[in-house]
mmCIF file of C-alpha atoms in Angstrom:
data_model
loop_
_atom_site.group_PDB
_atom_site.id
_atom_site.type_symbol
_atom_site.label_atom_id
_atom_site.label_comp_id
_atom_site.label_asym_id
_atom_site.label_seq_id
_atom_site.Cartn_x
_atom_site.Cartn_y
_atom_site.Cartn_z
ATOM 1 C CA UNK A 124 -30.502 0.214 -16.083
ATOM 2 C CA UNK A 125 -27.842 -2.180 -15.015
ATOM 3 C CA UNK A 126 -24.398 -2.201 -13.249
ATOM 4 C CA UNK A 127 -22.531 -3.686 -16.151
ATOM 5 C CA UNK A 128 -21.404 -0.338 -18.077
ATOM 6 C CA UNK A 129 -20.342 1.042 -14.690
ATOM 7 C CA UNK A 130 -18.190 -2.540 -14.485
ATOM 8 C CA UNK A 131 -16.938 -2.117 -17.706
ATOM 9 C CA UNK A 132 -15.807 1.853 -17.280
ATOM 10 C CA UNK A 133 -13.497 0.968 -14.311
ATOM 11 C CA UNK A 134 -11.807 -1.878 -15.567
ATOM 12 C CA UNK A 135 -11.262 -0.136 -18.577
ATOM 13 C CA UNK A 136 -9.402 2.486 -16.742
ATOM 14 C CA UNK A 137 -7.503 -0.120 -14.732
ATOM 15 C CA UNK A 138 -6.435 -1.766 -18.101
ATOM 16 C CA UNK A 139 -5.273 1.414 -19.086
ATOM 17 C CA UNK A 140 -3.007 1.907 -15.330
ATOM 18 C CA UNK A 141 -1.541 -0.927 -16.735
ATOM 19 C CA UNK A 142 -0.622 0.089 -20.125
ATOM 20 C CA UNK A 143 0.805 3.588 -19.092
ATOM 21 C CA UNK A 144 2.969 1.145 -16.574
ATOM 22 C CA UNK A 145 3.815 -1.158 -19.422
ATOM 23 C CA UNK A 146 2.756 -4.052 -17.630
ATOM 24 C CA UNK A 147 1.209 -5.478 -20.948
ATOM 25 C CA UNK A 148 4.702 -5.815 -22.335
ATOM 26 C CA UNK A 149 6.080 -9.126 -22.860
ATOM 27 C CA UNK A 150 6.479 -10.616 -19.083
ATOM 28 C CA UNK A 151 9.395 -12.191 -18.060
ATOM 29 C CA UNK A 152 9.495 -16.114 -18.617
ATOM 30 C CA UNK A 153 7.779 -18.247 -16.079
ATOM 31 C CA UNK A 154 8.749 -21.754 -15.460
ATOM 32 C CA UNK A 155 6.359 -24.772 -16.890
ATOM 33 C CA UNK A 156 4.017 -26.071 -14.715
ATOM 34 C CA UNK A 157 3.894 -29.805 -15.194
ATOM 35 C CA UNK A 158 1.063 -31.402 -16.588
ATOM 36 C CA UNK A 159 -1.028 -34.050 -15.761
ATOM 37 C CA UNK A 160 -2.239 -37.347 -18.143
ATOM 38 C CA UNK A 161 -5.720 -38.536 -17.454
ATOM 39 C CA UNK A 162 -6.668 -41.688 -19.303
ATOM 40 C CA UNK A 163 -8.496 -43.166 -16.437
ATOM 41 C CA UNK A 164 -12.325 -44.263 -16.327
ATOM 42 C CA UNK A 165 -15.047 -41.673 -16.799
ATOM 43 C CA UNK A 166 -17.716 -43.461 -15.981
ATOM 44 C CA UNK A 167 -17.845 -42.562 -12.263
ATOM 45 C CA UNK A 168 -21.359 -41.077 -11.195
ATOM 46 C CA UNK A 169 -20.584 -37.742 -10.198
ATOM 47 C CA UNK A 170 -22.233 -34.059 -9.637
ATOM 48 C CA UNK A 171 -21.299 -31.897 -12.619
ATOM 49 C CA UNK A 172 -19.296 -29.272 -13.006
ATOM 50 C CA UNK A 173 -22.377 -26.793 -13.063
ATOM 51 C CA UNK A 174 -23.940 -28.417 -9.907
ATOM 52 C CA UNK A 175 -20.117 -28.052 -7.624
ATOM 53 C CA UNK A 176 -20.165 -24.505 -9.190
ATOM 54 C CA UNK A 177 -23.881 -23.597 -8.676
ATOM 55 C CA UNK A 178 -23.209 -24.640 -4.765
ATOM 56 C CA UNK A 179 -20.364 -23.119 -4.397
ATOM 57 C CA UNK A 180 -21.877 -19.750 -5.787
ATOM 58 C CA UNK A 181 -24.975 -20.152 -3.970
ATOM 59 C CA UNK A 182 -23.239 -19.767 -0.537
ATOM 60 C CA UNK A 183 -22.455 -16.178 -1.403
ATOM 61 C CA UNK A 184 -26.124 -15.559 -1.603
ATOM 62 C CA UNK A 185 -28.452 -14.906 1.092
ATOM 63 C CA UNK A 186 -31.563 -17.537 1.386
ATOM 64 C CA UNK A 187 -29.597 -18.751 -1.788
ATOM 65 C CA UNK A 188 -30.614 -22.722 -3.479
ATOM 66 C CA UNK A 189 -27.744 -23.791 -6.114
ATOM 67 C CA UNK A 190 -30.699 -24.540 -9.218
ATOM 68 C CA UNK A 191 -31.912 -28.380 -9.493
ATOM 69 C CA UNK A 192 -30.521 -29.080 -5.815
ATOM 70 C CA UNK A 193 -32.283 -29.532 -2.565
ATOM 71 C CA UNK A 194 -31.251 -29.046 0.812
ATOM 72 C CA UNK A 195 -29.690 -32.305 2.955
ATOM 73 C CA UNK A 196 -32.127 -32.439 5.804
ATOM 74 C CA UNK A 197 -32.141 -33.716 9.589
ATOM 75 C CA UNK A 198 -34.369 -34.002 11.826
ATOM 76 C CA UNK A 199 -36.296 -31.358 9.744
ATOM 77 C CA UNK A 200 -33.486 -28.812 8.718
ATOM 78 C CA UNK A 201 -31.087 -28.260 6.437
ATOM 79 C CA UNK A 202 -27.485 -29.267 7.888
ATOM 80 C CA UNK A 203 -25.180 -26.087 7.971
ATOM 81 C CA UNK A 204 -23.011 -24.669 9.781
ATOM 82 C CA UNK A 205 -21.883 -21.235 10.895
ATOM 83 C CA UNK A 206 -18.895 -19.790 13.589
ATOM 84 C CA UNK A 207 -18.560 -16.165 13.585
ATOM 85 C CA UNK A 208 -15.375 -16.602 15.661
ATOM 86 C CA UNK A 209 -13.396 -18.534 12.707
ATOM 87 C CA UNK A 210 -15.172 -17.790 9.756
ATOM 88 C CA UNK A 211 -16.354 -21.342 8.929
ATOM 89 C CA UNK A 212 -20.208 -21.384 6.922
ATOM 90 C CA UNK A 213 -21.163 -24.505 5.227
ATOM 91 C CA UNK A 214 -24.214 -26.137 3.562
ATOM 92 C CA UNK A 215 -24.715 -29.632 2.687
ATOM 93 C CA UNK A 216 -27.281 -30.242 -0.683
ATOM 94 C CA UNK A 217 -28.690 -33.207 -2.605
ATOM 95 C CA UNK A 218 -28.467 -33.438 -6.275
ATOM 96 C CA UNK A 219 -31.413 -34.851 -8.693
ATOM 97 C CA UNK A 220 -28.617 -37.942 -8.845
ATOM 98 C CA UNK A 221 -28.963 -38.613 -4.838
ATOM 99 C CA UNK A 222 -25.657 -36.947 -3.972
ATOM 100 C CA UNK A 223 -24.396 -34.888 -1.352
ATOM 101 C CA UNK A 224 -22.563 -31.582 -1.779
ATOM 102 C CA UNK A 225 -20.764 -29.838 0.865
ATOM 103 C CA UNK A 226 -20.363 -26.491 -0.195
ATOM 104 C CA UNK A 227 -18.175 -23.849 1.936
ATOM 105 C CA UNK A 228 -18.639 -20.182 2.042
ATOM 106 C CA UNK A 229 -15.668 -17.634 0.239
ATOM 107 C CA UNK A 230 -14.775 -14.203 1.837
ATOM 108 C CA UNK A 231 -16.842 -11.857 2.970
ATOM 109 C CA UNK A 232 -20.063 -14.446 2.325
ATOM 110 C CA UNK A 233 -21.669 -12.126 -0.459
ATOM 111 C CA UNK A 234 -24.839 -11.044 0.493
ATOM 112 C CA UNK A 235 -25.160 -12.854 4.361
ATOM 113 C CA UNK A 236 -23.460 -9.351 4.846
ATOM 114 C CA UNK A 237 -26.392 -7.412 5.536
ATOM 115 C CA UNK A 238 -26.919 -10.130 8.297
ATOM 116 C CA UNK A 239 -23.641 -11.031 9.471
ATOM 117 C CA UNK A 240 -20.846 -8.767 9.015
ATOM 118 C CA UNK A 241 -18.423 -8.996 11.450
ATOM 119 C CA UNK A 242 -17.827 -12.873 10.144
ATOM 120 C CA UNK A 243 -15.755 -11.296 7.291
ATOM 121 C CA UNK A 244 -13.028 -10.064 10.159
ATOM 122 C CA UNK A 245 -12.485 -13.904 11.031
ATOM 123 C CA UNK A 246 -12.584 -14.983 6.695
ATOM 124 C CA UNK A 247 -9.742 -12.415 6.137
ATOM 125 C CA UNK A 248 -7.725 -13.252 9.227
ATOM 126 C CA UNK A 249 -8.251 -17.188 7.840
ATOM 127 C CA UNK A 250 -7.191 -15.888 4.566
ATOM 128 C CA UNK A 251 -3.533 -14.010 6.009
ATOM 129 C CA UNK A 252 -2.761 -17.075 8.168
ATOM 130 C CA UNK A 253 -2.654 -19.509 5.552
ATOM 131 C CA UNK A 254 -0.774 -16.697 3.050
ATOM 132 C CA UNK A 255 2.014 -15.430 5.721
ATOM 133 C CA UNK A 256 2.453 -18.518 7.334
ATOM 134 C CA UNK A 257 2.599 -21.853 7.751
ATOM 135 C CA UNK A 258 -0.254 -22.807 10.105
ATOM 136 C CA UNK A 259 -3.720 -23.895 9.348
ATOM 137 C CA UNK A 260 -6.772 -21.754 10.892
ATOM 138 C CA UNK A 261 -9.000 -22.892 12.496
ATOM 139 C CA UNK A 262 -11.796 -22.502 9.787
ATOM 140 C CA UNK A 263 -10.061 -25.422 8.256
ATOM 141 C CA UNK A 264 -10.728 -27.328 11.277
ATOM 142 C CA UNK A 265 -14.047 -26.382 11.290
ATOM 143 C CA UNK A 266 -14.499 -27.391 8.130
ATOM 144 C CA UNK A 267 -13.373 -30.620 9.037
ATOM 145 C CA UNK A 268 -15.564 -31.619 11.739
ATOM 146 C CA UNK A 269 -18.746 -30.390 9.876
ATOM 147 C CA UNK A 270 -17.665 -32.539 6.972
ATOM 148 C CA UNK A 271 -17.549 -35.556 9.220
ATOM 149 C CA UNK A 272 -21.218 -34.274 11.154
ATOM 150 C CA UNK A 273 -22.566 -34.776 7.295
ATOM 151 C CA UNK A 274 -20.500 -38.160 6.806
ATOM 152 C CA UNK A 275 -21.573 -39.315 9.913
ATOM 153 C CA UNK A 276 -25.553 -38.838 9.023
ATOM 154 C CA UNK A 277 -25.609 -39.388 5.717
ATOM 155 C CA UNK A 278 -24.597 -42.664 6.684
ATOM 156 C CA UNK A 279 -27.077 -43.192 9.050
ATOM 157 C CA UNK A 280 -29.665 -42.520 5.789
ATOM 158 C CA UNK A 281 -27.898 -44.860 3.766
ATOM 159 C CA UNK A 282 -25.560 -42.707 1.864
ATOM 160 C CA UNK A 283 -22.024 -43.912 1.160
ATOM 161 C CA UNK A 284 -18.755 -42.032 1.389
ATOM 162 C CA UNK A 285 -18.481 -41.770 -2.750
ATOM 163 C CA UNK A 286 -21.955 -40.238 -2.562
ATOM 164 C CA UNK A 287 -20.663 -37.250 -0.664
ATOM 165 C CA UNK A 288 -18.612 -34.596 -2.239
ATOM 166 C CA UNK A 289 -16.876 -31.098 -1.461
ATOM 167 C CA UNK A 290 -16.877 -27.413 -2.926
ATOM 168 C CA UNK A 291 -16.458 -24.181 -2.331
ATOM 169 C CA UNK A 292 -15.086 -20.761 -3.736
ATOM 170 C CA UNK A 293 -11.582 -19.081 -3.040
ATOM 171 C CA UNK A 294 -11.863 -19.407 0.954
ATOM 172 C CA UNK A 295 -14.375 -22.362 0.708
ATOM 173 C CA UNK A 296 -12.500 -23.436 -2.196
ATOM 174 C CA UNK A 297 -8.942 -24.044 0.191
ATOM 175 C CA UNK A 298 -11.367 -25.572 2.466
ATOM 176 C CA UNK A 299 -13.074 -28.208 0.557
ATOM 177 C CA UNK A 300 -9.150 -29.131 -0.743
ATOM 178 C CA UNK A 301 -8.271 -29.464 3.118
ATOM 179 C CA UNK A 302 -11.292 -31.362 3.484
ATOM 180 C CA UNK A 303 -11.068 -33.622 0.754
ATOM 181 C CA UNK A 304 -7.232 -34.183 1.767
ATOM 182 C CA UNK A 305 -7.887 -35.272 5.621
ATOM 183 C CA UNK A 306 -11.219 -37.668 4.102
ATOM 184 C CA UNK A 307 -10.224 -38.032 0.785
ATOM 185 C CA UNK A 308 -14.150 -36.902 -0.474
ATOM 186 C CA UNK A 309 -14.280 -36.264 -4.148
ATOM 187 C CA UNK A 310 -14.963 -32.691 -5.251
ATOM 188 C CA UNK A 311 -14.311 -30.045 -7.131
ATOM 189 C CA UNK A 312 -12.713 -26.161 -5.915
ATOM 190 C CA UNK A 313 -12.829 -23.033 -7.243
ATOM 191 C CA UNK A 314 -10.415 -20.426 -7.170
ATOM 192 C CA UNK A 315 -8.639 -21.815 -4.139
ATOM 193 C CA UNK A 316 -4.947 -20.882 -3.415
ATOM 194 C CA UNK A 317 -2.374 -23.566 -2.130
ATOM 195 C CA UNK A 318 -2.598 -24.241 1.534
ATOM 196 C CA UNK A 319 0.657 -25.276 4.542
ATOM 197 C CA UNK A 320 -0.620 -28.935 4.416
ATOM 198 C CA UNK A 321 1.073 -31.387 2.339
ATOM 199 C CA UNK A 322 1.235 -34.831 1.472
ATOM 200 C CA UNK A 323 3.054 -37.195 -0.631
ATOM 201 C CA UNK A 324 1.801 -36.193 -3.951
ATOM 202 C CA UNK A 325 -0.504 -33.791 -3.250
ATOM 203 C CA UNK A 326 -3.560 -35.713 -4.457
ATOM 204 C CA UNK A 327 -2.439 -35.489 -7.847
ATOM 205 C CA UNK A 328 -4.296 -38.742 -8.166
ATOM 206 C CA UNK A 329 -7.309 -37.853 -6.450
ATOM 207 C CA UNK A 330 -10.540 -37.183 -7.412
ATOM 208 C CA UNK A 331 -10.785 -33.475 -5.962
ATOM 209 C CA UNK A 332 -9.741 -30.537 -8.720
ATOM 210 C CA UNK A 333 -9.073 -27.162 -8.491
ATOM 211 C CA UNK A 334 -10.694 -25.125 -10.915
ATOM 212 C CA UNK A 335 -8.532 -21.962 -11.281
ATOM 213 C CA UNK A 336 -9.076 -18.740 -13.970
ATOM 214 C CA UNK A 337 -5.731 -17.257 -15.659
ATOM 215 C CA UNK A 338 -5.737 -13.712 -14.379
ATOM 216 C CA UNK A 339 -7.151 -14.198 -11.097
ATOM 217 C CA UNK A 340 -4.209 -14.186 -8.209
ATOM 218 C CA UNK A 341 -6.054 -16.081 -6.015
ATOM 219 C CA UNK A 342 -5.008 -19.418 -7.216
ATOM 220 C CA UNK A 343 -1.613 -18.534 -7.913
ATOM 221 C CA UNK A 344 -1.204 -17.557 -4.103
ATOM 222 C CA UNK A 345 0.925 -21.004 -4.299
ATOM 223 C CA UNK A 346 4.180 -23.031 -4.953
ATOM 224 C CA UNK A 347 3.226 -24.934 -7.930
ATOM 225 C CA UNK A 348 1.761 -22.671 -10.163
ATOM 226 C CA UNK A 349 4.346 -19.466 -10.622
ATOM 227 C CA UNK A 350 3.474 -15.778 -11.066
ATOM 228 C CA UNK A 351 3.742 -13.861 -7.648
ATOM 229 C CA UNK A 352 6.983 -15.031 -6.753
ATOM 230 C CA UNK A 353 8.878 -13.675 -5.169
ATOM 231 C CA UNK A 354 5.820 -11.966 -2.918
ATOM 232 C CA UNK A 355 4.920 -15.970 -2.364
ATOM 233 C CA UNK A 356 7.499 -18.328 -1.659
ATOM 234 C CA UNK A 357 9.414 -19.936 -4.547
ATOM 235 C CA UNK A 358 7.776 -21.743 -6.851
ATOM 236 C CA UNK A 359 8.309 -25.874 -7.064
ATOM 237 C CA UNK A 360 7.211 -27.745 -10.100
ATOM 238 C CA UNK A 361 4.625 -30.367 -8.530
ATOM 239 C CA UNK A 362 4.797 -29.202 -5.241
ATOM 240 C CA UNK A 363 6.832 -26.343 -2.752
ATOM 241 C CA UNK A 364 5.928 -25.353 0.915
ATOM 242 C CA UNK A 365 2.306 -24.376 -0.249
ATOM 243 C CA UNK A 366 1.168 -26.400 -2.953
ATOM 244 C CA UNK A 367 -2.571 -27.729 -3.835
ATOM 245 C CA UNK A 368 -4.382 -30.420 -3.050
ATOM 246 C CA UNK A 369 -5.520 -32.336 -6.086
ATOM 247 C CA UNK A 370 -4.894 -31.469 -10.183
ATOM 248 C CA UNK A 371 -5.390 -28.354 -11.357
ATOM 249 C CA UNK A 372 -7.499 -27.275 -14.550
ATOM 250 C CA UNK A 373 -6.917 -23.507 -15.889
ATOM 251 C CA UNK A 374 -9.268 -22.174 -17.825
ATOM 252 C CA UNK A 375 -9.926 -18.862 -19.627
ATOM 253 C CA UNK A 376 -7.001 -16.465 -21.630
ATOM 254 C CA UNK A 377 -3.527 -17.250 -20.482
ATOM 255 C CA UNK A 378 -2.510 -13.716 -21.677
ATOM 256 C CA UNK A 379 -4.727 -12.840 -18.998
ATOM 257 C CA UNK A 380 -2.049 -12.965 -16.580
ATOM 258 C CA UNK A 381 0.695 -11.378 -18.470
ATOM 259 C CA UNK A 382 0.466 -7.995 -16.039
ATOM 260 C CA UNK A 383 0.213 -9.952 -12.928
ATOM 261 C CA UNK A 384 3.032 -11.291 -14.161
ATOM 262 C CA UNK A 385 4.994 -8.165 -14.377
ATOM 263 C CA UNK A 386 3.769 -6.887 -11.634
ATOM 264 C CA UNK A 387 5.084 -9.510 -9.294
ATOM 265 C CA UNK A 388 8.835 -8.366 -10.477
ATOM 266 C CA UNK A 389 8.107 -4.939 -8.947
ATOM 267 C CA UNK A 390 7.893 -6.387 -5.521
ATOM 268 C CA UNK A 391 10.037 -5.404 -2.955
ATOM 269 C CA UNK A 392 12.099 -3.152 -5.319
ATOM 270 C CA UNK A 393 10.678 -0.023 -3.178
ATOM 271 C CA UNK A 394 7.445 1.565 -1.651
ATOM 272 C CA UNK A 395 6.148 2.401 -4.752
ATOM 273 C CA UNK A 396 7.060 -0.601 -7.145
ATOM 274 C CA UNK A 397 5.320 -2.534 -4.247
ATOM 275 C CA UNK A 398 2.100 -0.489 -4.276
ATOM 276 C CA UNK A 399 1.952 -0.902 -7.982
ATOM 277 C CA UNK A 400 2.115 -4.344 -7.370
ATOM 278 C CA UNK A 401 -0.863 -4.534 -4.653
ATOM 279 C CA UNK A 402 -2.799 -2.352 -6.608
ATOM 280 C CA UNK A 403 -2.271 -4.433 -10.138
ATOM 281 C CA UNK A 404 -2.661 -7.738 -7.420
ATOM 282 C CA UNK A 405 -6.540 -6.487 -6.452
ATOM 283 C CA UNK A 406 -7.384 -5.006 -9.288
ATOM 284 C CA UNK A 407 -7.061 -8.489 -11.162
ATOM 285 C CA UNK A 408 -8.212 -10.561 -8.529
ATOM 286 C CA UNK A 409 -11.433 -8.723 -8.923
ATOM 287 C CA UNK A 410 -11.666 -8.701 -12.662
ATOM 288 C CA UNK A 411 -10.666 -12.854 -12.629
ATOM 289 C CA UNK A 412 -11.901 -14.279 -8.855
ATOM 290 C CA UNK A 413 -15.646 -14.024 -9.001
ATOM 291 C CA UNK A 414 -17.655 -16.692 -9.552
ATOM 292 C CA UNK A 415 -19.418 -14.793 -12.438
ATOM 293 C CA UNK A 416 -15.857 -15.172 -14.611
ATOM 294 C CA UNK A 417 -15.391 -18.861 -13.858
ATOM 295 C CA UNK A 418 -19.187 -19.690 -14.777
ATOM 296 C CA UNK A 419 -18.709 -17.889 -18.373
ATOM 297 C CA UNK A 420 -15.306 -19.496 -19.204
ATOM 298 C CA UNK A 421 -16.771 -23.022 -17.808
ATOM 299 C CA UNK A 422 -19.621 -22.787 -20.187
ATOM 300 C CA UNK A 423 -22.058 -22.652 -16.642
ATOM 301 C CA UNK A 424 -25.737 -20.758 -16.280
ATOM 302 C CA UNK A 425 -25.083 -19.526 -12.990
ATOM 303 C CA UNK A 426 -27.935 -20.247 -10.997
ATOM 304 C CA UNK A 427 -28.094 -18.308 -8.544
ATOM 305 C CA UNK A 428 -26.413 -15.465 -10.618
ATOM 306 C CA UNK A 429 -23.411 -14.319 -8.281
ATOM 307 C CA UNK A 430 -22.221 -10.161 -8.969
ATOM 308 C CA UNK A 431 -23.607 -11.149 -12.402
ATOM 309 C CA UNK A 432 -22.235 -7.977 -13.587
ATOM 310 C CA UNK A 433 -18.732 -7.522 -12.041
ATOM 311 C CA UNK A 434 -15.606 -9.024 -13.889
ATOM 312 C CA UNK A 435 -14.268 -9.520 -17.332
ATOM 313 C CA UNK A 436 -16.039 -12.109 -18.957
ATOM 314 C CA UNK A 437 -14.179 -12.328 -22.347
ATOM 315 C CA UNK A 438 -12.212 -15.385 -23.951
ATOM 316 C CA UNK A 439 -12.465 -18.849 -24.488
ATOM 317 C CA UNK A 440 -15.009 -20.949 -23.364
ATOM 318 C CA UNK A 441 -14.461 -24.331 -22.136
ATOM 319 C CA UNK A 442 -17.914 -26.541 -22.765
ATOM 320 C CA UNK A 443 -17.695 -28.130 -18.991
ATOM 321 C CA UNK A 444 -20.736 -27.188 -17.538
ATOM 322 C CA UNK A 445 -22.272 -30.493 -18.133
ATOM 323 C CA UNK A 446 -19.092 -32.973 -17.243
ATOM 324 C CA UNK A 447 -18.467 -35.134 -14.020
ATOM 325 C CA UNK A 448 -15.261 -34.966 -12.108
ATOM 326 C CA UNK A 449 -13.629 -37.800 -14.199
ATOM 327 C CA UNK A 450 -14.944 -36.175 -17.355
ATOM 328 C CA UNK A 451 -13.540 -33.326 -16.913
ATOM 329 C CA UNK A 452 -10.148 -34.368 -15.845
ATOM 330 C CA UNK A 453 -9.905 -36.610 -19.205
ATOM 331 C CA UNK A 454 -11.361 -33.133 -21.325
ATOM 332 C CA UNK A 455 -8.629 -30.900 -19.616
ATOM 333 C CA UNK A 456 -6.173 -33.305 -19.884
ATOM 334 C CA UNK A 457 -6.681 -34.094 -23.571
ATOM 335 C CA UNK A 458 -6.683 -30.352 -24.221
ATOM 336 C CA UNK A 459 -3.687 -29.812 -22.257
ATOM 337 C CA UNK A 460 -5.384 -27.977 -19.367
ATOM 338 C CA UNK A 461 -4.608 -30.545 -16.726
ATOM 339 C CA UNK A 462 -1.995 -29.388 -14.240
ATOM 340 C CA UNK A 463 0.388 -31.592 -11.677
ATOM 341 C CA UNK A 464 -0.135 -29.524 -7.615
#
């Protein structure tokens, strides 16, 4: 007896909202997203794609070890981090390789629920801030400084700054980009939306990529990649007021998004064109966002298994699981995947 039929029955019914709507017609045309060229080196040491997503996952699971890794200890414990009052939970790991991953907690933190859930009041008010306006929370700070607590003894053990590395998922996934923009740490994010800080460029030369699924409206909660305008602000080809940090790879069925798409016209044409569009916005976002999804599309044995049974997992599959950070730049690149933030 499993979940999965149960999973299947309601988004059935949700694709079938949608039809009645006729948001499965032909959406309106979108503008191109630039891409990016990669025909740099690939021979760069890395952790893999499965590894970045494995942490990431694993800090939606209570007592939760991303498979193959260890924990990065100190004076006899793992170093972590945890404030209620902004929403900010991160683990540091070690790979087989001798690599450190910083991996950030998403909204709501899974599992740690049963434990501790009042922290998901301070994730969602992290999550608004950054959406409705231009300021940075402070789990981004926090973030920050926990990054630089690893940095700071990993180096006293003899590990060097290209040995350390950022992740996370949707909320952990904007702050590992935020991270990996104010240290420039490699790394790779999943699911993360664009954020209010900006640079020159926007790390489209970096070594930190976002990892985002066609259908899910998380990522698309930003300026350079188009689809909820106008409920975000307007979309800028390489950039806007709320772009990404470092290139983006899509993955899964573009004609995933095709009712997101439509949906977005609807808003702000009247109270109930708008709920259609909120409704049609969460109903994707939990079809797409889940780690689940991104693991089958990426190829990825998640480990631990995340929801295992919520989402669509239908589509292409992208054989990533087993690439490092340059690798997989150069495969979504040559496959036209590769995006410019």
């Amino acid at each position: 007896i499993g979940l999965g039929p149960i999973n299947d029955l309601i988004f059935a019914a949700f694709r079938e909202f949608e039809r009645i709507l006729g948001l499965w017609e032909t959406p309106p045309p979108q503008p191109e997203v630039p891409t990016l060229v990669y025909d740099g080196p690939t021979d760069l040491k890395t952790p893999t794609v499965a590894q970045f997503l494995n942490a990431a996952g694993a800090a939606y699971v209570l007592g939760g070890t991303p498979g193959g890794l260890k924990p990065f200890v100190v004076d006899g414990f793992q170093m972590s981090t945890i404030n209620i009052l902004s929403g900010t939970v991160g683990k540091a790991w070690v790979t087989p390789e001798g690599q450190i991953i910083i991996a950030y907690q998403g909204t709501t933190g899974g599992s740690h629920l049963l434990f501790n859930p009042l922290i998901v009041v301070s994730q969602l008010i992290a999550d608004l801030q950054v959406i409705f306006t231009g300021t940075t929370p402070w789990a981004f700070h926090d973030a920050y400084d926990f990054a630089q607590r690893v940095r700071a003894e990993a180096a006293e053990q003899g590990y060097a700054d290209s040995d350390i590395f950022v992740t996370g998922h949707s909320l952990g996934g904007w702050q590992a980009q935020y991270v990996s923009q104010r240290t420039g740490l490699a790394g790779i994010g999943f699911e993360g939306p664009g954020f209010n800080t900006t640079v020159p460029g926007n790390g489209a030369d970096s070594l930190f990529v976002n990892i985002a699924t066609y259908g899910s409206t998380a990522p698309i909660m930003a300026t350079d990649l188009p689809g909820l305008q106008p409920f975000m602000p307007a979309f800028v080809p390489g950039g806007g007021s709320k772009p990404h940090y470092g290139p983006i790879v899509m993955i899964g069925d573009p004609t995933a998004s095709t009712p997101v798409y439509n949906a977005a016209a609807l808003w702000g044409k009247g109270p109930v064109e708008s709920l259609i569009f909120l409704i049609d916005f969460l109903g994707n976002f939990f079809q797409y966002h889940l780690p689940g999804v991104q693991a089958y599309h990426l190829g990825v044995t998640p480990d631990p298994g995340v929801v295992p049974w919520m989402g669509t997992r239908r589509g292409p599959v992208q054989d990533y699981a087993d690439l490092t950070i340059q690798q997989l730049l150069a495969q979504a690149s040559e496959e036209g995947r590769l995006y410019r933030p």
